[in-house]
């Protein structure tokens, strides 16, 4: 990486960066966070909120569920163990290869894995009862409205769409787990993405900021009804640091926003 910061880049320059970055960094990511995520556990966020407790998807037994941006399919594996008919998708072949290795090394349910861009899902209209993503896809594309539109399309009427993202307020603060990360140093309304470039100026990584209002507008614009906005609190006794997430910051400012919505009809 030659340069990093907040800057505008053409959408076309960042389109393939997410897949390439996750392919290159899948092993390191799982080495660092795999113990916290588990092989068959459903964690919504660095605060440690589990679906076993939150039940944001509702009853899953016998339901068709799609995970978008699944990584190594930990969440999907947990759902399959509770009777859901799950398909896990991710844009990164390296992440899905890691998922296949986990499945090969354990007894139990094997989750179908599909490599797909969340903005162009290879499934028929109305084919799932629930769609979700835990920090997948939405932060890494310039056109998240297309992710919401695809989730809407593949859901049956009445189906649930749940997505967790970095809480937008975090973008006003340095991505620092120490007390330095408690002092805002940029505008919440500065929507320039965080971008990492190589020496030739090519985009290696891009992460996009949307205000809370932007997230809601994109969700509603796709046709969804927003049911809940969940802001997980930092739990007592949780001392894990994950990037910019830490107890010091988590006890004072929210780190995650989870949007729970449904397709009307």
C-alpha positions as a printed Julia matrix, in Angstrom:
265×3 Matrix{Float64}:
   0.0     0.0     0.0
   1.46    3.34   -1.07
  -1.25    5.73    0.1
  -4.44    5.67    2.16
  -7.08    8.21    3.07
 -10.53    9.6     2.35
 -10.92   10.49   -1.31
 -13.28   10.26   -4.23
 -12.47    7.57   -6.78
 -14.43    6.52   -9.87
 -16.88    3.73   -9.12
 -15.32    1.69  -11.92
 -11.88    1.85  -10.26
 -13.2     0.27   -7.06
 -15.57   -2.3    -8.57
 -13.22   -5.28   -8.43
 -11.12   -4.13   -5.48
 -13.28   -5.79   -2.84
 -13.02   -9.25   -4.36
  -9.26   -8.96   -4.88
  -8.66   -7.62   -1.37
 -10.65  -10.37    0.33
  -9.01  -13.03   -1.83
  -5.59  -11.75   -0.78
  -6.45  -11.3     2.91
  -8.9   -14.12    3.66
  -6.35  -16.29    5.49
  -5.03  -13.44    7.64
  -8.55  -12.29    8.49
  -9.61  -15.75    9.63
  -6.38  -16.27   11.57
  -7.08  -13.05   13.47
 -10.85  -13.29   13.95
 -11.77  -16.92   13.38
 -11.58  -17.8    17.06
 -14.09  -15.09   17.95
 -16.41  -15.93   15.04
 -16.24  -19.71   15.52
 -16.9   -22.25   12.77
 -20.65  -22.48   13.31
 -21.71  -19.45   15.31
 -23.8   -16.46   14.22
 -22.23  -13.18   15.33
 -23.71   -9.93   14.04
 -20.9    -7.59   15.04
 -17.66   -6.98   16.98
 -19.78   -6.21   20.05
 -20.51   -9.94   20.11
 -24.29   -9.86   19.61
 -25.32  -13.4    18.64
 -28.41  -14.4    16.69
 -29.08  -17.01   19.37
 -29.9   -14.1    21.68
 -31.11  -11.4    19.29
 -33.34  -13.58   17.03
 -33.48  -10.84   14.42
 -34.34  -13.36   11.7
 -37.13  -14.91   13.73
 -37.92  -18.62   13.45
 -35.61  -20.23   10.88
 -36.49  -23.92   11.0
 -37.74  -25.05    7.61
 -37.22  -21.61    6.06
 -35.08  -20.81    3.02
 -32.39  -18.33    4.06
 -29.72  -16.57    1.98
 -26.52  -15.1     3.42
 -24.86  -12.33    1.42
 -21.17  -11.63    1.99
 -20.86  -14.81    4.04
 -17.09  -15.01    4.4
 -16.37  -18.54    5.64
 -20.12  -19.16    6.16
 -20.02  -19.34    9.95
 -23.48  -17.77   10.3
 -25.0   -19.99    7.61
 -23.55  -23.1     9.25
 -25.17  -22.12   12.55
 -28.53  -21.61   10.83
 -28.3   -24.96    9.05
 -27.76  -26.62   12.4
 -31.09  -25.17   13.49
 -33.07  -26.51   10.57
 -32.85  -23.67    8.05
 -32.31  -24.35    4.35
 -29.37  -21.99    3.84
 -27.3   -20.83    0.89
 -24.12  -18.82    1.54
 -22.77  -16.39   -1.06
 -19.63  -14.31   -1.19
 -17.75  -12.44   -3.9
 -14.41  -13.89   -2.69
 -13.37  -17.31   -3.9
 -10.73  -17.48   -1.18
 -13.33  -16.98    1.54
 -15.57  -19.66    0.06
 -12.57  -22.01   -0.21
 -12.0   -21.47    3.51
 -15.67  -22.28    4.11
 -15.32  -25.52    2.14
 -12.25  -26.51    4.19
 -14.17  -25.95    7.42
 -17.02  -28.12    6.14
 -14.6   -30.85    5.07
 -13.06  -31.01    8.52
 -16.23  -31.37   10.57
 -19.29  -33.53   10.85
 -22.7   -32.01   10.38
 -24.51  -29.89    7.86
 -22.7   -28.75    4.71
 -23.91  -25.38    3.48
 -24.22  -24.8    -0.29
 -21.68  -22.14   -1.32
 -22.13  -19.81   -4.29
 -19.65  -17.21   -5.52
 -21.69  -14.16   -6.43
 -21.71  -10.39   -6.35
 -24.4    -9.19   -3.95
 -25.54   -6.74   -6.63
 -26.34   -9.53   -9.11
 -27.56  -12.61   -7.25
 -28.04  -15.77   -9.35
 -31.4   -16.75   -7.84
 -35.0   -16.48   -9.04
 -37.41  -13.84   -7.79
 -39.08  -14.65   -4.48
 -36.94  -17.69   -3.69
 -36.05  -16.97   -0.03
 -37.89  -16.36    3.22
 -35.03  -14.35    4.72
 -31.86  -12.67    3.47
 -29.14  -11.26    5.7
 -25.6    -9.97    5.78
 -23.36   -9.45    8.82
 -20.94   -6.71    7.74
 -20.87   -8.13    4.21
 -21.13   -6.43    0.83
 -22.77   -3.11    1.78
 -19.66   -1.29    3.09
 -17.53   -2.38    0.14
 -19.54   -1.24   -2.88
 -20.26    2.29   -4.12
 -23.84    1.35   -5.04
 -25.33   -0.35   -1.99
 -28.8     0.48   -3.28
 -28.28   -2.41   -5.74
 -27.6    -4.79   -2.84
 -30.89   -3.8    -1.23
 -32.68   -4.11   -4.57
 -31.37   -7.65   -5.1
 -32.32   -8.68   -1.57
 -35.82   -7.35   -2.24
 -36.05   -9.22   -5.54
 -35.06  -12.66   -4.2
 -37.3   -12.36   -1.12
 -40.86  -13.61   -1.1
 -43.51  -11.08    0.04
 -43.31  -10.84    3.81
 -39.69  -11.98    3.79
 -37.1   -10.48    6.14
 -33.92   -8.55    5.21
 -31.41   -7.88    8.01
 -28.03   -6.2     7.56
 -25.38   -5.06   10.01
 -22.93   -2.29    9.15
 -20.42   -0.06   10.87
 -22.43    2.54   12.75
 -22.22    5.69   10.59
 -21.24    7.91   13.52
 -17.91    6.06   13.67
 -16.83    7.77   10.45
 -16.51   11.07   12.28
 -13.89    9.54   14.61
 -10.41    8.09   14.0
 -10.43    4.31   13.55
  -8.43    3.91   16.73
  -9.38    1.66   19.67
  -7.66    3.93   22.2
  -8.97    7.14   23.77
  -7.77    8.99   20.67
 -10.69    7.32   18.9
 -13.14    9.24   21.08
 -12.44   12.65   19.53
 -14.22   13.44   16.27
 -11.82   14.78   13.66
 -13.86   14.81   10.45
 -17.38   15.6     9.34
 -20.03   12.92    9.72
 -21.41   14.22    6.42
 -18.15   13.72    4.49
 -19.18   10.81    2.3
 -15.83   10.24    0.62
 -14.83    6.57    0.91
 -11.75    5.36    2.73
  -9.4     4.2    -0.05
  -6.04    2.44   -0.15
  -3.93    2.81   -3.3
  -0.84    0.99   -4.58
   2.23    2.76   -5.96
   0.64    2.96   -9.4
  -2.49    4.63   -8.04
  -4.7     1.56   -8.39
  -7.43    1.02   -5.79
  -6.52   -1.86   -3.48
  -9.32   -1.37   -0.95
 -12.36    0.86   -0.69
 -14.89    1.2     2.11
 -17.88    3.49    1.7
 -19.51    5.78    4.25
 -23.23    6.39    4.38
 -25.04    8.38    7.02
 -27.82    6.7     8.96
 -30.27    8.63    6.82
 -28.57    7.32    3.66
 -28.9     3.71    4.84
 -32.59    4.16    5.62
 -33.26    5.96    2.32
 -31.59    3.19    0.3
 -33.49    0.5     2.19
 -36.85    2.2     1.77
 -36.02    3.13   -1.81
 -35.67   -0.57   -2.63
 -39.23   -1.12   -1.37
 -38.59   -2.38    2.16
 -40.39   -1.44    5.35
 -37.93   -0.71    8.16
 -39.04   -2.52   11.32
 -36.17   -1.92   13.74
 -32.84   -0.19   14.05
 -30.64   -2.06   16.53
 -27.57   -0.4    18.07
 -25.85   -3.11   20.14
 -24.38   -1.91   23.42
 -20.92   -2.97   24.52
 -21.49   -5.9    26.91
 -19.96   -6.11   30.36
 -16.87   -8.28   30.47
 -16.22   -8.05   26.73
 -12.59   -6.96   26.41
 -11.81   -7.96   22.84
 -10.3    -5.33   20.53
 -11.24   -5.71   16.85
  -9.72   -2.97   14.71
 -11.31    0.24   15.93
 -13.76   -1.61   18.19
 -12.79   -1.73   21.85
 -14.29   -1.45   25.3
 -13.0     2.14   25.64
 -14.95    3.26   22.58
 -17.81    0.79   22.73
 -18.97    1.95   26.15
 -19.28    5.53   24.84
 -20.25    5.54   21.16
 -22.09    2.95   19.08
 -20.04    0.81   16.74
 -22.69   -1.13   14.84
 -26.09   -0.45   13.29
 -28.36   -3.34   12.36
 -31.28   -2.62   10.06
 -34.2    -5.06   10.29
 -36.74   -4.8     7.48
 -39.3    -6.79    5.53
 -40.7    -6.93    2.03
 -44.35   -5.94    2.24
 -47.08   -7.98    0.67
